[in-house]
Coordinates of C-alpha atoms in Angstrom, one line a residue:
V1 CA -75.3 -4.0 8.2
A2 CA -72.5 -2.5 6.0
A3 CA -71.2 0.8 4.9
D4 CA -68.3 2.1 2.8
F5 CA -66.7 5.6 3.0
Y6 CA -64.9 6.7 -0.2
F7 CA -62.3 9.1 1.2
N8 CA -61.0 9.8 -2.3
K9 CA -60.4 7.9 -5.5
K10 CA -57.6 5.8 -4.0
N11 CA -58.7 5.2 -0.4
T12 CA -61.8 3.4 0.9
F13 CA -62.9 2.6 4.5
G14 CA -65.7 0.2 5.4
F15 CA -67.3 -2.1 7.9
I16 CA -69.6 -5.0 8.0
L17 CA -71.7 -6.3 10.9
K18 CA -73.4 -9.7 10.7
G19 CA -75.5 -11.3 13.4
N20 CA -77.5 -14.5 13.8
E21 CA -79.8 -15.6 16.6
Y22 CA -81.0 -19.2 16.6
R23 CA -83.4 -21.1 18.8
S24 CA -84.4 -24.7 18.5
K25 CA -86.3 -27.4 20.4
L26 CA -85.9 -31.1 19.5
Y27 CA -88.2 -33.6 21.2
T28 CA -87.4 -37.1 20.2
P29 CA -89.2 -40.1 21.6
G30 CA -88.1 -43.6 20.8
T31 CA -88.6 -47.3 21.6
T32 CA -85.9 -50.0 21.7
L33 CA -87.0 -53.6 21.7
I34 CA -84.7 -56.2 23.3
K35 CA -85.2 -59.7 21.9
T36 CA -84.0 -63.2 22.5
N37 CA -84.6 -65.7 19.8
S38 CA -86.9 -63.2 18.0
I39 CA -89.1 -62.9 21.2
T40 CA -89.3 -59.5 22.9
D41 CA -88.5 -59.9 26.5
S42 CA -88.0 -56.2 27.5
S43 CA -88.0 -52.7 26.0
L44 CA -86.8 -49.2 26.6
N45 CA -89.0 -46.1 26.1
T46 CA -86.7 -43.1 25.6
I47 CA -87.3 -39.4 25.4
N48 CA -84.6 -37.0 24.3
D49 CA -85.6 -33.4 25.0
N50 CA -83.1 -30.9 23.7
R51 CA -83.2 -27.1 23.7
Q52 CA -80.6 -24.9 22.0
R53 CA -79.9 -21.2 21.8
T54 CA -77.0 -19.7 19.8
H55 CA -75.7 -16.2 19.2
R56 CA -73.2 -15.6 16.3
Y57 CA -71.8 -12.1 15.5
N58 CA -69.0 -10.9 13.4
I59 CA -67.7 -7.4 12.8
N60 CA -65.2 -6.5 10.0
F61 CA -63.3 -3.3 9.5
N62 CA -61.6 -2.8 6.1
Y63 CA -59.2 -0.4 4.4
K64 CA -58.5 -0.5 0.7
Y65 CA -56.0 1.5 -1.4
E66 CA -56.0 1.3 -5.2
D67 CA -54.3 3.5 -7.8
T68 CA -54.1 3.7 -11.6
L69 CA -50.6 2.1 -11.6
G70 CA -52.1 -1.3 -10.7
I71 CA -51.3 -1.3 -7.0
E72 CA -53.8 -2.7 -4.5
F73 CA -53.4 -2.8 -0.7
N74 CA -56.1 -4.2 1.6
V75 CA -56.3 -4.5 5.4
D76 CA -59.1 -6.5 7.2
A77 CA -59.6 -6.7 10.9
D78 CA -62.2 -9.2 12.2
Y79 CA -63.8 -10.1 15.5
S80 CA -66.2 -13.0 15.8
V81 CA -68.1 -14.2 18.8
Y82 CA -70.2 -17.4 19.1
K83 CA -72.2 -18.6 22.1
N84 CA -74.2 -21.7 22.4
N85 CA -76.3 -22.6 25.4
S86 CA -78.0 -26.0 25.2
N87 CA -79.9 -28.3 27.6
G88 CA -80.5 -32.0 27.0
L89 CA -82.7 -34.2 29.2
L90 CA -82.6 -37.9 28.4
T91 CA -85.1 -40.1 30.2
T92 CA -85.6 -43.9 29.9
D93 CA -88.4 -46.1 31.2
L94 CA -87.4 -49.8 31.5
L95 CA -90.3 -52.2 30.7
N96 CA -90.6 -55.9 31.0
E97 CA -92.2 -58.3 28.5
L98 CA -95.6 -57.3 29.7
D99 CA -94.8 -53.6 29.2
I100 CA -94.8 -53.0 33.0
K101 CA -92.3 -50.4 34.2
Y102 CA -89.7 -51.8 36.5
G103 CA -87.0 -49.1 36.3
Y104 CA -86.1 -45.5 35.3
L105 CA -82.9 -43.9 34.1
A106 CA -82.2 -40.2 33.4
N107 CA -79.3 -38.0 32.3
D108 CA -79.4 -34.2 32.2
Q109 CA -76.8 -31.8 30.9
D110 CA -76.3 -28.1 30.6
V111 CA -73.7 -26.9 28.1
H112 CA -72.3 -23.4 27.7
T113 CA -69.9 -23.0 24.7
G114 CA -68.1 -19.7 23.8
I115 CA -65.8 -19.1 20.9
K116 CA -63.9 -15.8 20.1
I117 CA -61.9 -15.2 17.0
Y118 CA -59.5 -12.3 16.4
S119 CA -58.0 -11.8 13.0
I120 CA -55.9 -9.3 11.1
K121 CA -54.8 -9.8 7.5
T122 CA -53.1 -7.6 4.8
D123 CA -52.9 -8.2 1.1
L124 CA -50.8 -6.4 -1.5
A125 CA -51.2 -6.9 -5.2
R126 CA -49.2 -5.3 -8.1
Q127 CA -50.0 -5.4 -11.8
L128 CA -47.0 -5.8 -14.0
K129 CA -48.6 -4.6 -17.2
K130 CA -45.5 -4.8 -19.4
L131 CA -45.2 -8.5 -18.5
N132 CA -49.0 -9.1 -18.4
A133 CA -48.4 -10.5 -14.9
K134 CA -49.5 -10.0 -11.3
V135 CA -47.6 -10.3 -8.0
E136 CA -49.5 -10.8 -4.7
A137 CA -48.3 -11.1 -1.1
G138 CA -49.9 -11.0 2.3
L139 CA -49.7 -11.6 6.0
K140 CA -52.3 -13.0 8.5
W141 CA -52.6 -13.4 12.2
N142 CA -55.5 -14.9 14.0
V143 CA -56.3 -16.3 17.5
I144 CA -59.2 -18.6 18.3
Q145 CA -60.3 -19.0 22.0
T146 CA -62.9 -21.6 22.8
T147 CA -64.4 -22.6 26.2
N148 CA -66.9 -25.5 26.8
D149 CA -68.4 -25.8 30.2
L150 CA -70.4 -29.0 30.6
E151 CA -72.5 -29.7 33.7
A152 CA -73.8 -33.3 33.6
M153 CA -76.3 -34.8 36.0
V154 CA -77.4 -38.4 36.5
W155 CA -80.6 -39.8 38.2
S156 CA -79.7 -41.7 41.3
A157 CA -81.7 -42.5 44.5
N158 CA -84.7 -40.6 43.2
E159 CA -82.8 -37.4 42.5
F160 CA -80.3 -35.8 40.1
K161 CA -76.7 -35.9 41.2
A162 CA -73.6 -34.5 39.6
D163 CA -72.0 -36.9 37.0
T164 CA -68.4 -36.6 38.0
G165 CA -67.3 -38.8 35.1
R166 CA -68.7 -36.5 32.4
T167 CA -68.8 -33.0 33.9
N168 CA -65.8 -30.9 32.8
L169 CA -64.5 -27.5 31.7
F170 CA -62.6 -27.6 28.4
T171 CA -60.5 -24.6 27.1
Y172 CA -58.7 -24.5 23.8
T173 CA -56.6 -21.8 22.2
E174 CA -55.2 -21.8 18.7
T175 CA -52.9 -19.1 17.3
N176 CA -51.9 -18.9 13.6
Y177 CA -49.2 -16.8 11.8
A178 CA -49.2 -16.9 8.0
A179 CA -47.6 -15.3 5.0
Y180 CA -48.1 -15.9 1.3
A181 CA -46.7 -14.8 -2.1
S182 CA -47.8 -15.7 -5.6
F183 CA -47.0 -14.8 -9.2
S184 CA -49.3 -15.2 -12.2
Q185 CA -48.7 -14.5 -15.8
K186 CA -50.3 -14.9 -19.2
I187 CA -48.1 -15.4 -22.3
N188 CA -49.8 -16.1 -25.6
K189 CA -51.7 -19.3 -25.1
W190 CA -50.1 -20.1 -21.8
E191 CA -51.4 -19.0 -18.4
Y192 CA -49.8 -20.0 -15.1
Q193 CA -49.6 -19.2 -11.4
F194 CA -47.2 -20.2 -8.7
G195 CA -47.4 -19.5 -5.0
V196 CA -46.5 -20.6 -1.5
R197 CA -48.0 -20.0 2.0
A198 CA -45.9 -20.3 5.2
E199 CA -47.8 -21.0 8.4
Q200 CA -46.9 -21.3 12.0
S201 CA -49.6 -22.7 14.4
V202 CA -49.6 -23.0 18.2
T203 CA -52.4 -24.9 20.0
K204 CA -53.1 -25.5 23.7
G205 CA -55.9 -27.4 25.4
R206 CA -56.9 -28.1 29.0
S207 CA -59.7 -30.1 30.7
I208 CA -60.7 -29.9 34.4
D209 CA -63.4 -32.2 35.9
L210 CA -65.4 -32.0 39.2
K211 CA -62.6 -33.8 41.1
N212 CA -60.3 -30.9 40.1
S213 CA -58.3 -33.4 38.0
R214 CA -56.6 -31.5 35.2
I215 CA -55.5 -32.8 31.9
D216 CA -53.1 -30.6 29.8
Y217 CA -53.3 -31.9 26.3
P218 CA -50.0 -31.8 24.5
D219 CA -49.2 -28.3 23.4
T220 CA -48.6 -28.5 19.7
S221 CA -46.6 -26.1 17.6
Y222 CA -45.9 -26.8 13.9
F223 CA -44.6 -25.0 10.9
N224 CA -45.7 -25.8 7.4
L225 CA -45.2 -24.7 3.8
F226 CA -48.1 -25.0 1.3
P227 CA -47.0 -24.6 -2.3
T228 CA -49.5 -24.3 -5.2
A229 CA -49.0 -24.4 -9.0
F230 CA -51.4 -23.9 -11.9
V231 CA -50.8 -24.1 -15.6
R232 CA -53.3 -23.8 -18.5
Y233 CA -52.7 -24.1 -22.2
T234 CA -55.4 -22.7 -24.6
V235 CA -55.3 -24.9 -27.7
N236 CA -57.8 -22.8 -29.6
D237 CA -61.1 -20.9 -28.9
K238 CA -62.8 -24.1 -28.0
N239 CA -60.3 -26.3 -26.2
S240 CA -57.9 -25.9 -23.2
L241 CA -55.8 -28.1 -21.0
G242 CA -54.7 -27.5 -17.4
F243 CA -52.7 -28.9 -14.6
S244 CA -52.8 -28.0 -10.9
Y245 CA -51.1 -29.0 -7.7
G246 CA -51.6 -27.9 -4.1
R247 CA -50.7 -28.9 -0.6
R248 CA -53.5 -28.2 1.9
I249 CA -54.4 -28.4 5.6
N250 CA -57.7 -29.3 7.1
R251 CA -58.1 -28.7 10.8
P252 CA -60.6 -30.5 13.0
T253 CA -63.6 -28.6 14.2
Y254 CA -63.6 -27.3 17.8
Q255 CA -66.5 -29.6 18.6
D256 CA -64.5 -32.6 17.4
L257 CA -61.7 -31.6 19.8
N258 CA -64.0 -31.1 22.8
P259 CA -63.7 -34.2 25.1
F260 CA -67.2 -34.0 26.5
E261 CA -69.6 -37.0 25.9
Y262 CA -73.0 -36.5 24.4
I263 CA -75.6 -39.3 25.2
Y264 CA -78.2 -40.1 22.5
D265 CA -79.7 -43.0 24.4
N266 CA -78.7 -45.8 26.7
Y267 CA -76.6 -47.5 24.0
S268 CA -75.3 -44.7 21.8
R269 CA -72.9 -41.9 22.7
E270 CA -70.6 -39.5 20.9
K271 CA -67.3 -38.1 22.3
G272 CA -64.8 -35.5 21.1
N273 CA -61.1 -36.2 20.8
P274 CA -58.7 -33.4 22.0
Y275 CA -55.7 -35.3 20.6
L276 CA -56.9 -34.9 17.0
Q277 CA -54.2 -33.5 14.7
P278 CA -54.8 -31.6 11.4
E279 CA -54.8 -33.6 8.2
F280 CA -52.4 -32.6 5.3
S281 CA -53.0 -33.5 1.7
H282 CA -51.2 -33.3 -1.7
N283 CA -53.6 -32.8 -4.6
F284 CA -52.9 -33.2 -8.3
E285 CA -55.4 -32.7 -11.1
V286 CA -55.3 -32.6 -14.9
T287 CA -58.3 -30.9 -16.6
Y288 CA -59.7 -30.5 -20.1
S289 CA -62.3 -27.9 -21.1
Y290 CA -64.4 -27.6 -24.2
R291 CA -66.0 -24.2 -24.7
G292 CA -66.2 -23.9 -20.9
A293 CA -69.4 -26.1 -21.1
L294 CA -67.7 -29.5 -20.9
N295 CA -65.1 -29.9 -18.1
I296 CA -63.3 -33.1 -17.3
G297 CA -60.8 -33.5 -14.5
L298 CA -58.7 -36.5 -13.6
G299 CA -57.1 -36.3 -10.1
Y300 CA -55.2 -37.9 -7.3
S301 CA -54.8 -36.9 -3.7
R302 CA -52.8 -38.3 -0.8
T303 CA -53.8 -37.3 2.7
G304 CA -51.8 -37.9 5.8
N305 CA -53.5 -38.1 9.3
P306 CA -57.0 -38.0 7.9
F307 CA -59.6 -38.0 10.7
Q308 CA -62.6 -40.3 10.4
S309 CA -65.5 -41.1 12.7
I310 CA -64.9 -44.5 14.3
S311 CA -67.5 -46.4 16.4
S312 CA -66.2 -48.7 19.2
Q313 CA -68.1 -51.1 21.5
K314 CA -67.6 -50.7 25.2
G315 CA -69.8 -53.3 26.8
E316 CA -73.4 -52.6 25.7
I317 CA -72.5 -49.0 24.7
T318 CA -71.5 -47.9 21.2
E319 CA -69.3 -44.8 21.3
E320 CA -68.4 -42.7 18.3
T321 CA -65.2 -40.6 18.2
D322 CA -63.0 -39.1 15.5
Y323 CA -59.5 -40.4 15.2
N324 CA -56.5 -39.8 12.9
I325 CA -56.3 -43.1 11.1
G326 CA -53.0 -43.0 9.1
R327 CA -53.2 -42.4 5.3
E328 CA -55.9 -41.9 2.6
K329 CA -55.4 -42.1 -1.2
R330 CA -58.1 -41.0 -3.6
Y331 CA -58.3 -41.3 -7.3
Y332 CA -61.2 -39.5 -9.0
L333 CA -62.8 -38.3 -12.3
N334 CA -65.0 -35.2 -12.5
F335 CA -67.3 -34.8 -15.4
N336 CA -69.3 -31.6 -15.7
L337 CA -71.5 -30.6 -18.5
G338 CA -73.7 -27.5 -18.9
L339 CA -76.2 -27.3 -21.7
P340 CA -78.8 -24.6 -22.6
V341 CA -82.3 -26.1 -22.8
A342 CA -84.1 -22.8 -23.7
K343 CA -83.4 -19.1 -23.6
W344 CA -84.7 -19.1 -20.0
L345 CA -83.4 -22.5 -18.9
N346 CA -79.9 -24.1 -18.5
S347 CA -79.1 -27.7 -17.5
Y348 CA -76.2 -29.0 -15.5
F349 CA -74.9 -32.5 -15.2
N350 CA -72.2 -33.9 -12.9
L351 CA -70.6 -37.3 -12.4
S352 CA -67.7 -38.0 -10.0
P353 CA -66.6 -41.6 -9.7
F354 CA -63.8 -42.2 -7.3
Y355 CA -61.7 -44.9 -5.6
K356 CA -60.3 -44.6 -2.0
E357 CA -57.7 -46.5 -0.1
F358 CA -57.3 -46.3 3.7
T359 CA -54.3 -47.6 5.6
G360 CA -53.3 -47.0 9.2
E361 CA -54.3 -47.7 12.8
I362 CA -57.7 -47.5 14.5
P363 CA -58.6 -48.5 18.1
A364 CA -59.7 -51.9 16.9
G365 CA -56.4 -52.6 15.1
K366 CA -54.8 -52.1 11.7
L367 CA -56.8 -50.6 8.9
D368 CA -56.3 -51.7 5.3
N369 CA -59.4 -51.0 3.3
S370 CA -60.6 -49.6 -0.1
T371 CA -63.8 -48.7 -1.7
W372 CA -65.4 -47.4 -5.0
G373 CA -67.9 -44.6 -5.0
M374 CA -69.9 -42.2 -7.2
G375 CA -71.2 -38.7 -6.8
W376 CA -73.7 -37.0 -9.1

């Protein structure tokens, strides 16, 4: 639902309301055969019964000012709320070589997740018509508050009892303050844009279990600058060359930070890592374009603190968790071609070969690996 009110030729007020209601049920039976010398000596019959219900709503209020002199001023205020209630029952029948049941295991969990996001941002743009240029600047403030309440139960002595090792209440708050400025201009065959964004982030996390044991994860506060640069040279009507550079940040998802453990079956689990740090990357790219239909990009990126999903073995259980692993280097080539087949049909082709290098530390030891890949 959205509406705009045009107060006059220069001032506009508006709002947008978006909502989403989601329900799902996932019933997954499975059988695990346990063999010795290729002979089955026992098996597990597992049923994973999951029900999920989510609510997601966002409301935005907007004010915009625009005049004939080339000045634009925009204010956005947003409030988002997300709730997720999920139930997961995992049952396992233990069978011998004759398929006779000799044991029973079960885990049950009830998860309530809530996320609230408050955000205000302002943007100011000014056209410099005599210079054929544009100046932009802005400020942004946002707060993210998330809570994850996990109640875990385990089958013991013919009844469900509280699983003190997994039950916990996790709260996480992230506050960001940001400001940016950029300048763009077009002179003859040259077009360029330079900008920088300054950002201060403050994060806090806390986990409390059934024994009232509290873990305060290290409060983190960091300041960063993110410069960007873009230059394009138009050789003629058909050909153009470009270069771009940017420093970027990629934050882990809230679920990846959540320390609760999700059980898939008796041997497979997934767990969040509240100590995950954001990853930062430097990205360079040289591009060539022919008529806007053929685009070729040659690039290089270097990422510090990249997070990757790592599987580790703990006894008979495989546990998957995200970790910051050190450094990633990526070399790539992007080839895009768009061709008209008929008046009513266009075709599009893409090839993206790349080479990656990973160096750093993982729980199993030092990491020094590389790989080739291709996307299309």
